Amino acid sequence: FADARTVPPKNDADWMARYHTIPSQTLPYYHEKVFAGNAFCFCFHPLGRNGIICGVMSSEAHKKLLYLHGFASSGSSGTVDLLRHEYWEKRKTDKVVVLAPDIPVDPVVALPMLKDLVAKEQPALIIGTSMGAMYAQQLRGFERICINPSFSLSKHYSILSVGRHKWLNRRQNGELTFQVTKDTIAHFAEMEAHQFDGLDEVDQIFCHGLFGDADEISAEARPVFEQHYPGMSSTFEGGHRMNDELVHHVLFPFIDSLGAL
């Protein structure tokens, strides 16, 4: 890395040739803050594959996993508990911090919040289920696992309907119910129409789709995913929702196969 400490990559192609990975969305920050004079700083690329010089990381720093829940759920689900047990509590070394925010109902609020979050936290891996997978797909520049993504939630009238609904899991703010309006549904439809905008060939290889063969809710999502991410989908025996067995026997082995954590 002697040359990298003094000569920043010229462009995306130079970055890929040098580090064998895609450039971070915050590459200008690395150029300005790191290559300008912080020669001995080392940390991991957001994709978690190759080390690059990009900022100060102390010996106590940990990789991060971002989990994005489905519609009407929260960051306090059983899946999150299992992820934290597997990648933090069980590990004596290489512990992973599991981030699981409560996603706001309206995508006008939710998507910018999530983009700000990944820019700040730089997760090594993003996992989304259902609605969360639809958001995860749009967080480019990071390795993502999209489990049974709901790419057209606005058309699922039995799920996203006008009225007051109950949260399925405890929310951090203590709310028990939430409101869906016509504007909420319109905002989902608008986001869905543009959710694949800007996708390039480089980022296509870092988004993985996991699809249950008995998914009763988002079965139409797989051909859409494969159109935009050819060769990046896998099938598992199961339905739309993850349970403890699927987390242990499908999700954990798949995560470990990526080597991101």
PDB file of C-alpha atoms in Angstrom:
ATOM      1  CA  PHE A   1       0.000   0.000   0.000  1.00  0.00           C
ATOM      2  CA  ALA A   2       3.001   2.315  -0.165  1.00  0.00           C
ATOM      3  CA  ASP A   3       1.822   3.954  -3.369  1.00  0.00           C
ATOM      4  CA  ALA A   4      -1.795   4.125  -2.149  1.00  0.00           C
ATOM      5  CA  ARG A   5      -0.778   6.231   0.822  1.00  0.00           C
ATOM      6  CA  THR A   6       0.430   9.001  -1.392  1.00  0.00           C
ATOM      7  CA  VAL A   7      -1.423   8.555  -4.682  1.00  0.00           C
ATOM      8  CA  PRO A   8      -5.213   8.282  -4.460  1.00  0.00           C
ATOM      9  CA  PRO A   9      -7.062   6.231  -7.110  1.00  0.00           C
ATOM     10  CA  LYS A  10      -7.717   8.244 -10.265  1.00  0.00           C
ATOM     11  CA  ASN A  11     -11.220   6.899 -10.883  1.00  0.00           C
ATOM     12  CA  ASP A  12     -13.540   3.969 -10.179  1.00  0.00           C
ATOM     13  CA  ALA A  13     -11.692   1.661 -12.559  1.00  0.00           C
ATOM     14  CA  ASP A  14      -8.353   2.456 -10.896  1.00  0.00           C
ATOM     15  CA  TRP A  15      -9.906   1.832  -7.479  1.00  0.00           C
ATOM     16  CA  MET A  16     -11.268  -1.558  -8.585  1.00  0.00           C
ATOM     17  CA  ALA A  17      -7.972  -2.623 -10.139  1.00  0.00           C
ATOM     18  CA  ARG A  18      -6.072  -1.663  -6.990  1.00  0.00           C
ATOM     19  CA  TYR A  19      -8.380  -3.036  -4.304  1.00  0.00           C
ATOM     20  CA  HIS A  20     -10.470  -5.613  -6.204  1.00  0.00           C
ATOM     21  CA  THR A  21     -13.696  -4.148  -4.918  1.00  0.00           C
ATOM     22  CA  ILE A  22     -16.092  -1.339  -5.742  1.00  0.00           C
ATOM     23  CA  PRO A  23     -15.349   2.206  -4.604  1.00  0.00           C
ATOM     24  CA  SER A  24     -17.162   3.519  -1.571  1.00  0.00           C
ATOM     25  CA  GLN A  25     -19.835   6.155  -1.931  1.00  0.00           C
ATOM     26  CA  THR A  26     -17.652   8.270   0.321  1.00  0.00           C
ATOM     27  CA  LEU A  27     -14.528   8.036  -1.834  1.00  0.00           C
ATOM     28  CA  PRO A  28     -14.080  11.833  -1.956  1.00  0.00           C
ATOM     29  CA  TYR A  29     -13.891  11.782   1.845  1.00  0.00           C
ATOM     30  CA  TYR A  30     -11.089   9.238   1.718  1.00  0.00           C
ATOM     31  CA  HIS A  31      -9.168  11.348  -0.783  1.00  0.00           C
ATOM     32  CA  GLU A  32      -9.483  14.535   1.233  1.00  0.00           C
ATOM     33  CA  LYS A  33      -9.120  13.253   4.777  1.00  0.00           C
ATOM     34  CA  VAL A  34      -6.892  10.210   4.392  1.00  0.00           C
ATOM     35  CA  PHE A  35      -4.601  10.352   1.405  1.00  0.00           C
ATOM     36  CA  ALA A  36      -3.862  13.977   2.157  1.00  0.00           C
ATOM     37  CA  GLY A  37      -1.866  13.089   5.240  1.00  0.00           C
ATOM     38  CA  ASN A  38      -3.150  10.187   7.318  1.00  0.00           C
ATOM     39  CA  ALA A  39      -0.885   7.575   5.795  1.00  0.00           C
ATOM     40  CA  PHE A  40      -1.039   4.810   8.376  1.00  0.00           C
ATOM     41  CA  CYS A  41      -4.766   4.489   8.937  1.00  0.00           C
ATOM     42  CA  PHE A  42      -6.342   1.154   8.086  1.00  0.00           C
ATOM     43  CA  CYS A  43      -9.874  -0.150   8.161  1.00  0.00           C
ATOM     44  CA  PHE A  44     -12.223  -2.296   6.145  1.00  0.00           C
ATOM     45  CA  HIS A  45     -14.053  -1.349   2.999  1.00  0.00           C
ATOM     46  CA  PRO A  46     -17.832  -1.166   3.550  1.00  0.00           C
ATOM     47  CA  LEU A  47     -18.199  -4.359   1.534  1.00  0.00           C
ATOM     48  CA  GLY A  48     -16.062  -6.136   4.083  1.00  0.00           C
ATOM     49  CA  ARG A  49     -13.964  -7.977   1.499  1.00  0.00           C
ATOM     50  CA  ASN A  50     -10.613  -6.203   1.240  1.00  0.00           C
ATOM     51  CA  GLY A  51      -8.673  -3.906   3.497  1.00  0.00           C
ATOM     52  CA  ILE A  52      -8.116  -0.391   2.234  1.00  0.00           C
ATOM     53  CA  ILE A  53      -6.656   2.753   3.701  1.00  0.00           C
ATOM     54  CA  CYS A  54      -9.681   4.816   4.549  1.00  0.00           C
ATOM     55  CA  GLY A  55      -9.614   6.119   8.095  1.00  0.00           C
ATOM     56  CA  VAL A  56      -8.709   5.441  11.684  1.00  0.00           C
ATOM     57  CA  MET A  57      -9.860   2.153  13.183  1.00  0.00           C
ATOM     58  CA  SER A  58      -8.823   1.324  16.713  1.00  0.00           C
ATOM     59  CA  SER A  59      -8.157  -2.204  17.944  1.00  0.00           C
ATOM     60  CA  GLU A  60     -11.567  -2.134  19.642  1.00  0.00           C
ATOM     61  CA  ALA A  61     -13.555  -1.256  16.518  1.00  0.00           C
ATOM     62  CA  HIS A  62     -16.022  -3.818  15.220  1.00  0.00           C
ATOM     63  CA  LYS A  63     -17.645  -4.589  11.919  1.00  0.00           C
ATOM     64  CA  LYS A  64     -21.319  -3.750  11.671  1.00  0.00           C
ATOM     65  CA  LEU A  65     -24.328  -5.592  10.323  1.00  0.00           C
ATOM     66  CA  LEU A  66     -27.444  -3.604   9.479  1.00  0.00           C
ATOM     67  CA  TYR A  67     -30.777  -5.431   9.638  1.00  0.00           C
ATOM     68  CA  LEU A  68     -33.874  -3.911   8.040  1.00  0.00           C
ATOM     69  CA  HIS A  69     -37.230  -5.303   9.146  1.00  0.00           C
ATOM     70  CA  GLY A  70     -40.439  -5.853   7.213  1.00  0.00           C
ATOM     71  CA  PHE A  71     -43.630  -3.839   7.129  1.00  0.00           C
ATOM     72  CA  ALA A  72     -45.327  -3.190  10.497  1.00  0.00           C
ATOM     73  CA  SER A  73     -42.412  -4.748  12.360  1.00  0.00           C
ATOM     74  CA  SER A  74     -39.494  -3.177  14.232  1.00  0.00           C
ATOM     75  CA  GLY A  75     -35.843  -3.537  15.091  1.00  0.00           C
ATOM     76  CA  SER A  76     -36.817  -5.544  18.179  1.00  0.00           C
ATOM     77  CA  SER A  77     -37.741  -8.766  16.393  1.00  0.00           C
ATOM     78  CA  GLY A  78     -36.709 -12.322  17.146  1.00  0.00           C
ATOM     79  CA  THR A  79     -34.500 -12.335  14.044  1.00  0.00           C
ATOM     80  CA  VAL A  80     -32.487  -9.449  15.454  1.00  0.00           C
ATOM     81  CA  ASP A  81     -32.068 -11.284  18.765  1.00  0.00           C
ATOM     82  CA  LEU A  82     -30.714 -14.328  16.916  1.00  0.00           C
ATOM     83  CA  LEU A  83     -28.322 -12.213  14.844  1.00  0.00           C
ATOM     84  CA  ARG A  84     -26.928 -10.524  17.961  1.00  0.00           C
ATOM     85  CA  HIS A  85     -26.528 -13.827  19.741  1.00  0.00           C
ATOM     86  CA  GLU A  86     -24.736 -15.419  16.782  1.00  0.00           C
ATOM     87  CA  TYR A  87     -22.427 -12.581  15.796  1.00  0.00           C
ATOM     88  CA  TRP A  88     -21.844 -10.795  19.110  1.00  0.00           C
ATOM     89  CA  GLU A  89     -22.612 -12.915  22.156  1.00  0.00           C
ATOM     90  CA  LYS A  90     -21.184 -16.225  20.874  1.00  0.00           C
ATOM     91  CA  ARG A  91     -18.028 -14.726  19.425  1.00  0.00           C
ATOM     92  CA  LYS A  92     -14.984 -14.198  21.599  1.00  0.00           C
ATOM     93  CA  THR A  93     -13.191 -12.333  18.821  1.00  0.00           C
ATOM     94  CA  ASP A  94     -14.288 -10.561  15.641  1.00  0.00           C
ATOM     95  CA  LYS A  95     -17.538  -9.508  17.252  1.00  0.00           C
ATOM     96  CA  VAL A  96     -20.099  -7.816  15.013  1.00  0.00           C
ATOM     97  CA  VAL A  97     -22.341  -4.943  16.062  1.00  0.00           C
ATOM     98  CA  VAL A  98     -25.911  -5.555  14.858  1.00  0.00           C
ATOM     99  CA  LEU A  99     -27.794  -2.364  14.025  1.00  0.00           C
ATOM    100  CA  ALA A 100     -31.569  -2.671  13.716  1.00  0.00           C
ATOM    101  CA  PRO A 101     -33.414   0.653  13.458  1.00  0.00           C
ATOM    102  CA  ASP A 102     -37.156   1.099  13.533  1.00  0.00           C
ATOM    103  CA  ILE A 103     -38.002   2.067   9.954  1.00  0.00           C
ATOM    104  CA  PRO A 104     -40.512   4.928   9.605  1.00  0.00           C
ATOM    105  CA  VAL A 105     -43.775   4.114   7.846  1.00  0.00           C
ATOM    106  CA  ASP A 106     -43.491   6.644   5.022  1.00  0.00           C
ATOM    107  CA  PRO A 107     -40.683   6.009   2.505  1.00  0.00           C
ATOM    108  CA  VAL A 108     -40.246   9.751   2.041  1.00  0.00           C
ATOM    109  CA  VAL A 109     -38.824   9.703   5.562  1.00  0.00           C
ATOM    110  CA  ALA A 110     -37.471   6.159   5.685  1.00  0.00           C
ATOM    111  CA  LEU A 111     -35.195   6.003   2.640  1.00  0.00           C
ATOM    112  CA  PRO A 112     -33.239   9.217   3.344  1.00  0.00           C
ATOM    113  CA  MET A 113     -32.870   8.123   6.976  1.00  0.00           C
ATOM    114  CA  LEU A 114     -31.434   4.764   5.934  1.00  0.00           C
ATOM    115  CA  LYS A 115     -29.072   6.333   3.405  1.00  0.00           C
ATOM    116  CA  ASP A 116     -27.778   8.672   6.099  1.00  0.00           C
ATOM    117  CA  LEU A 117     -27.406   5.739   8.482  1.00  0.00           C
ATOM    118  CA  VAL A 118     -25.276   3.605   6.153  1.00  0.00           C
ATOM    119  CA  ALA A 119     -23.132   6.615   5.233  1.00  0.00           C
ATOM    120  CA  LYS A 120     -22.438   7.123   8.922  1.00  0.00           C
ATOM    121  CA  GLU A 121     -22.114   3.517  10.114  1.00  0.00           C
ATOM    122  CA  GLN A 122     -20.523   1.904   7.018  1.00  0.00           C
ATOM    123  CA  PRO A 123     -21.914  -1.593   7.636  1.00  0.00           C
ATOM    124  CA  ALA A 124     -19.995  -4.591   6.326  1.00  0.00           C
ATOM    125  CA  LEU A 125     -23.297  -6.245   5.459  1.00  0.00           C
ATOM    126  CA  ILE A 126     -26.945  -5.190   5.099  1.00  0.00           C
ATOM    127  CA  ILE A 127     -29.750  -7.725   5.489  1.00  0.00           C
ATOM    128  CA  GLY A 128     -33.347  -6.864   4.670  1.00  0.00           C
ATOM    129  CA  THR A 129     -36.519  -8.918   4.797  1.00  0.00           C
ATOM    130  CA  SER A 130     -39.679  -8.158   2.800  1.00  0.00           C
ATOM    131  CA  MET A 131     -40.103  -4.364   2.864  1.00  0.00           C
ATOM    132  CA  GLY A 132     -36.662  -4.093   4.457  1.00  0.00           C
ATOM    133  CA  ALA A 133     -35.179  -5.988   1.504  1.00  0.00           C
ATOM    134  CA  MET A 134     -36.752  -3.471  -0.859  1.00  0.00           C
ATOM    135  CA  TYR A 135     -34.931  -0.716   1.047  1.00  0.00           C
ATOM    136  CA  ALA A 136     -31.712  -2.741   1.276  1.00  0.00           C
ATOM    137  CA  GLN A 137     -31.589  -3.117  -2.501  1.00  0.00           C
ATOM    138  CA  GLN A 138     -31.444   0.675  -2.819  1.00  0.00           C
ATOM    139  CA  LEU A 139     -28.507   1.113  -0.426  1.00  0.00           C
ATOM    140  CA  ARG A 140     -25.852   0.811  -3.108  1.00  0.00           C
ATOM    141  CA  GLY A 141     -22.149   0.432  -2.452  1.00  0.00           C
ATOM    142  CA  PHE A 142     -22.603  -2.161   0.300  1.00  0.00           C
ATOM    143  CA  GLU A 143     -22.981  -5.921   0.304  1.00  0.00           C
ATOM    144  CA  ARG A 144     -26.655  -6.758   0.743  1.00  0.00           C
ATOM    145  CA  ILE A 145     -28.850  -9.802   1.311  1.00  0.00           C
ATOM    146  CA  CYS A 146     -32.461  -9.316   0.224  1.00  0.00           C
ATOM    147  CA  ILE A 147     -34.772 -11.962   1.690  1.00  0.00           C
ATOM    148  CA  ASN A 148     -38.160 -12.257  -0.032  1.00  0.00           C
ATOM    149  CA  PRO A 149     -38.131  -8.595  -1.109  1.00  0.00           C
ATOM    150  CA  SER A 150     -41.414  -6.737  -1.547  1.00  0.00           C
ATOM    151  CA  PHE A 151     -40.747  -4.544  -4.564  1.00  0.00           C
ATOM    152  CA  SER A 152     -44.406  -3.589  -5.049  1.00  0.00           C
ATOM    153  CA  LEU A 153     -45.791  -3.072  -1.566  1.00  0.00           C
ATOM    154  CA  SER A 154     -48.117  -0.330  -2.832  1.00  0.00           C
ATOM    155  CA  LYS A 155     -50.032  -2.974  -4.802  1.00  0.00           C
ATOM    156  CA  HIS A 156     -50.504  -5.299  -1.839  1.00  0.00           C
ATOM    157  CA  TYR A 157     -53.762  -3.740  -0.694  1.00  0.00           C
ATOM    158  CA  SER A 158     -54.330  -6.295   2.038  1.00  0.00           C
ATOM    159  CA  ILE A 159     -51.068  -5.211   3.660  1.00  0.00           C
ATOM    160  CA  LEU A 160     -50.616  -1.540   2.831  1.00  0.00           C
ATOM    161  CA  SER A 161     -54.119  -0.150   3.275  1.00  0.00           C
ATOM    162  CA  VAL A 162     -55.453   3.187   4.462  1.00  0.00           C
ATOM    163  CA  GLY A 163     -56.228   3.188   8.154  1.00  0.00           C
ATOM    164  CA  ARG A 164     -54.707   2.583  11.559  1.00  0.00           C
ATOM    165  CA  HIS A 165     -52.679  -0.594  12.089  1.00  0.00           C
ATOM    166  CA  LYS A 166     -50.954  -2.307  15.014  1.00  0.00           C
ATOM    167  CA  TRP A 167     -47.217  -2.726  15.167  1.00  0.00           C
ATOM    168  CA  LEU A 168     -46.269  -6.413  15.226  1.00  0.00           C
ATOM    169  CA  ASN A 169     -43.237  -5.832  17.451  1.00  0.00           C
ATOM    170  CA  ARG A 170     -42.257  -3.324  20.118  1.00  0.00           C
ATOM    171  CA  ARG A 171     -41.114   0.032  18.775  1.00  0.00           C
ATOM    172  CA  GLN A 172     -38.413   2.077  20.466  1.00  0.00           C
ATOM    173  CA  ASN A 173     -40.718   5.081  20.836  1.00  0.00           C
ATOM    174  CA  GLY A 174     -43.392   3.005  22.537  1.00  0.00           C
ATOM    175  CA  GLU A 175     -45.977   3.413  19.787  1.00  0.00           C
ATOM    176  CA  LEU A 176     -48.572   0.652  19.555  1.00  0.00           C
ATOM    177  CA  THR A 177     -50.242   1.696  16.301  1.00  0.00           C
ATOM    178  CA  PHE A 178     -49.458   3.606  13.124  1.00  0.00           C
ATOM    179  CA  GLN A 179     -51.408   5.384  10.403  1.00  0.00           C
ATOM    180  CA  VAL A 180     -51.312   4.682   6.664  1.00  0.00           C
ATOM    181  CA  THR A 181     -52.776   7.388   4.428  1.00  0.00           C
ATOM    182  CA  LYS A 182     -53.365   7.742   0.703  1.00  0.00           C
ATOM    183  CA  ASP A 183     -50.213   9.843   0.605  1.00  0.00           C
ATOM    184  CA  THR A 184     -48.239   7.017   2.234  1.00  0.00           C
ATOM    185  CA  ILE A 185     -49.329   4.590  -0.475  1.00  0.00           C
ATOM    186  CA  ALA A 186     -48.595   7.156  -3.191  1.00  0.00           C
ATOM    187  CA  HIS A 187     -45.113   7.678  -1.773  1.00  0.00           C
ATOM    188  CA  PHE A 188     -44.459   3.924  -1.877  1.00  0.00           C
ATOM    189  CA  ALA A 189     -45.646   3.760  -5.484  1.00  0.00           C
ATOM    190  CA  GLU A 190     -43.362   6.649  -6.464  1.00  0.00           C
ATOM    191  CA  MET A 191     -40.340   5.099  -4.772  1.00  0.00           C
ATOM    192  CA  GLU A 192     -41.042   1.683  -6.278  1.00  0.00           C
ATOM    193  CA  ALA A 193     -41.102   3.191  -9.760  1.00  0.00           C
ATOM    194  CA  HIS A 194     -37.514   4.393  -9.306  1.00  0.00           C
ATOM    195  CA  GLN A 195     -36.019   1.816  -6.944  1.00  0.00           C
ATOM    196  CA  PHE A 196     -33.639   0.375  -9.553  1.00  0.00           C
ATOM    197  CA  ASP A 197     -32.523   3.715 -10.974  1.00  0.00           C
ATOM    198  CA  GLY A 198     -28.758   4.143 -11.120  1.00  0.00           C
ATOM    199  CA  LEU A 199     -27.928   0.458 -10.715  1.00  0.00           C
ATOM    200  CA  ASP A 200     -24.654  -0.372 -12.432  1.00  0.00           C
ATOM    201  CA  GLU A 201     -22.853  -3.586 -13.345  1.00  0.00           C
ATOM    202  CA  VAL A 202     -20.343  -3.241 -10.531  1.00  0.00           C
ATOM    203  CA  ASP A 203     -22.935  -3.068  -7.788  1.00  0.00           C
ATOM    204  CA  GLN A 204     -24.977  -5.936  -9.250  1.00  0.00           C
ATOM    205  CA  ILE A 205     -22.562  -8.549  -7.902  1.00  0.00           C
ATOM    206  CA  PHE A 206     -22.905  -7.387  -4.304  1.00  0.00           C
ATOM    207  CA  CYS A 207     -26.654  -7.852  -3.880  1.00  0.00           C
ATOM    208  CA  HIS A 208     -27.904 -11.360  -3.096  1.00  0.00           C
ATOM    209  CA  GLY A 209     -31.522 -12.485  -3.242  1.00  0.00           C
ATOM    210  CA  LEU A 210     -32.897 -15.281  -1.054  1.00  0.00           C
ATOM    211  CA  PHE A 211     -36.344 -16.496  -2.072  1.00  0.00           C
ATOM    212  CA  GLY A 212     -38.606 -18.938  -0.245  1.00  0.00           C
ATOM    213  CA  ASP A 213     -40.118 -21.534  -2.545  1.00  0.00           C
ATOM    214  CA  ALA A 214     -43.434 -21.162  -0.696  1.00  0.00           C
ATOM    215  CA  ASP A 215     -43.491 -17.377  -0.427  1.00  0.00           C
ATOM    216  CA  GLU A 216     -47.151 -16.456  -0.515  1.00  0.00           C
ATOM    217  CA  ILE A 217     -46.686 -12.677  -0.494  1.00  0.00           C
ATOM    218  CA  SER A 218     -43.795 -11.623  -2.736  1.00  0.00           C
ATOM    219  CA  ALA A 219     -43.626 -14.448  -5.279  1.00  0.00           C
ATOM    220  CA  GLU A 220     -43.650 -11.915  -8.132  1.00  0.00           C
ATOM    221  CA  ALA A 221     -40.451 -10.299  -6.834  1.00  0.00           C
ATOM    222  CA  ARG A 222     -38.019 -12.972  -7.992  1.00  0.00           C
ATOM    223  CA  PRO A 223     -38.224 -12.336 -11.759  1.00  0.00           C
ATOM    224  CA  VAL A 224     -37.894  -8.611 -11.039  1.00  0.00           C
ATOM    225  CA  PHE A 225     -34.803  -9.228  -8.913  1.00  0.00           C
ATOM    226  CA  GLU A 226     -33.250 -11.563 -11.492  1.00  0.00           C
ATOM    227  CA  GLN A 227     -33.832  -9.019 -14.232  1.00  0.00           C
ATOM    228  CA  HIS A 228     -31.705  -6.480 -12.375  1.00  0.00           C
ATOM    229  CA  TYR A 229     -29.353  -8.882 -10.550  1.00  0.00           C
ATOM    230  CA  PRO A 230     -28.823 -11.824 -12.946  1.00  0.00           C
ATOM    231  CA  GLY A 231     -27.274 -14.879 -11.334  1.00  0.00           C
ATOM    232  CA  MET A 232     -27.554 -13.469  -7.799  1.00  0.00           C
ATOM    233  CA  SER A 233     -30.651 -15.297  -6.506  1.00  0.00           C
ATOM    234  CA  SER A 234     -30.950 -18.460  -4.428  1.00  0.00           C
ATOM    235  CA  THR A 235     -33.899 -20.548  -3.264  1.00  0.00           C
ATOM    236  CA  PHE A 236     -34.635 -21.940   0.183  1.00  0.00           C
ATOM    237  CA  GLU A 237     -37.434 -24.137   1.484  1.00  0.00           C
ATOM    238  CA  GLY A 238     -39.785 -21.824   3.315  1.00  0.00           C
ATOM    239  CA  GLY A 239     -42.386 -19.100   3.146  1.00  0.00           C
ATOM    240  CA  HIS A 240     -42.304 -15.321   3.263  1.00  0.00           C
ATOM    241  CA  ARG A 241     -41.476 -14.811   6.923  1.00  0.00           C
ATOM    242  CA  MET A 242     -38.268 -15.886   8.581  1.00  0.00           C
ATOM    243  CA  ASN A 243     -38.456 -18.125  11.634  1.00  0.00           C
ATOM    244  CA  ASP A 244     -35.801 -19.447  14.014  1.00  0.00           C
ATOM    245  CA  GLU A 245     -35.184 -22.558  11.933  1.00  0.00           C
ATOM    246  CA  LEU A 246     -34.689 -20.597   8.712  1.00  0.00           C
ATOM    247  CA  VAL A 247     -32.390 -18.109  10.419  1.00  0.00           C
ATOM    248  CA  HIS A 248     -30.189 -20.916  11.761  1.00  0.00           C
ATOM    249  CA  HIS A 249     -30.211 -23.233   8.745  1.00  0.00           C
ATOM    250  CA  VAL A 250     -30.507 -20.805   5.830  1.00  0.00           C
ATOM    251  CA  LEU A 251     -29.483 -17.280   6.778  1.00  0.00           C
ATOM    252  CA  PHE A 252     -26.475 -17.949   9.021  1.00  0.00           C
ATOM    253  CA  PRO A 253     -24.786 -20.361   6.556  1.00  0.00           C
ATOM    254  CA  PHE A 254     -25.393 -17.925   3.701  1.00  0.00           C
ATOM    255  CA  ILE A 255     -23.913 -15.015   5.677  1.00  0.00           C
ATOM    256  CA  ASP A 256     -20.878 -17.084   6.569  1.00  0.00           C
ATOM    257  CA  SER A 257     -20.407 -18.135   2.933  1.00  0.00           C
ATOM    258  CA  LEU A 258     -19.949 -14.501   1.930  1.00  0.00           C
ATOM    259  CA  GLY A 259     -17.048 -13.940   4.303  1.00  0.00           C
ATOM    260  CA  ALA A 260     -18.208 -10.387   4.931  1.00  0.00           C
ATOM    261  CA  LEU A 261     -18.280 -10.738   8.723  1.00  0.00           C
TER     262      LEU A 261
END
